[in-house]
């Protein structure tokens, strides 16, 4: 099976996650977390913080990704 065929056959069960930084105008840094659904091409979750080392920051990302996984349909 080719990669494009795989993506088109399973796109309703695929979500992409990204954690990245964004520089601000005041030379600060914002940390962003996005989860995007491939079938609807919409943002399922978005979170932005100035302090990613705050207790709970990464656990919140993990909890939301697990909740999103529960919402995706079974094949």
Coordinates of C-alpha atoms in Angstrom, one line a residue:
X1 CA 0.0 0.0 0.0
X2 CA 1.3 3.4 -0.9
X3 CA 1.6 6.2 1.7
X4 CA -1.1 8.3 0.0
X5 CA -3.5 5.4 -0.1
X6 CA -2.9 4.7 3.6
X7 CA -3.5 8.4 4.5
X8 CA -6.7 8.6 2.5
X9 CA -8.0 5.3 3.9
X10 CA -7.3 6.2 7.6
X11 CA -7.5 10.0 7.7
X12 CA -10.6 10.0 10.0
X13 CA -8.5 8.2 12.7
X14 CA -5.3 10.3 12.4
X15 CA -4.5 13.3 14.5
X16 CA -1.3 15.3 14.4
X17 CA 0.3 16.9 17.5
X18 CA 2.9 19.6 17.6
X19 CA 4.7 21.4 20.4
X20 CA 6.6 24.5 19.3
X21 CA 7.9 27.9 20.4
X22 CA 7.0 31.3 19.1
X23 CA 9.1 34.4 19.8
X24 CA 7.3 37.5 20.9
X25 CA 7.9 41.2 20.1
X26 CA 9.3 41.8 23.6
X27 CA 11.9 39.0 23.0
X28 CA 10.0 36.5 25.2
X29 CA 9.0 33.0 24.2
X30 CA 5.6 31.4 24.1
X31 CA 5.2 27.6 24.0
X32 CA 2.3 26.3 21.9
X33 CA 0.6 22.9 21.7
X34 CA -1.7 22.0 18.8
X35 CA -3.7 18.9 17.9
X36 CA -5.1 18.8 14.4
X37 CA -7.6 16.3 13.0
X38 CA -6.7 15.2 9.5
X39 CA -10.2 14.2 8.3
X40 CA -11.9 17.5 9.1
X41 CA -8.7 19.6 8.9
X42 CA -9.7 21.4 12.1
X43 CA -7.9 22.2 15.3
X44 CA -9.0 19.8 18.1
X45 CA -7.0 21.5 20.8
X46 CA -4.7 24.5 21.2
X47 CA -2.8 25.6 24.3
X48 CA -0.3 28.5 24.7
X49 CA 1.8 29.2 27.9
X50 CA 4.7 31.3 28.9
X51 CA 5.9 28.8 31.5
X52 CA 6.1 25.1 30.2
X53 CA 7.9 23.9 33.3
X54 CA 5.0 24.8 35.6
X55 CA 3.6 21.7 37.3
X56 CA 0.9 20.3 35.1
X57 CA 1.9 21.8 31.8
X58 CA 3.0 18.6 30.2
X59 CA 0.4 16.5 32.0
X60 CA -2.3 18.8 30.6
X61 CA -1.0 18.1 27.1
X62 CA -1.0 14.4 27.7
X63 CA -4.4 14.4 29.3
X64 CA -5.9 16.4 26.3
X65 CA -4.2 14.1 23.8
X66 CA -5.8 11.1 25.6
X67 CA -9.2 12.7 25.6
X68 CA -8.9 13.5 21.9
X69 CA -7.8 9.9 21.2
X70 CA -11.0 8.8 22.9
X71 CA -13.1 11.0 20.6
X72 CA -11.6 9.6 17.4
X73 CA -13.8 6.9 15.8
X74 CA -12.7 3.2 15.9
X75 CA -12.0 1.6 12.6

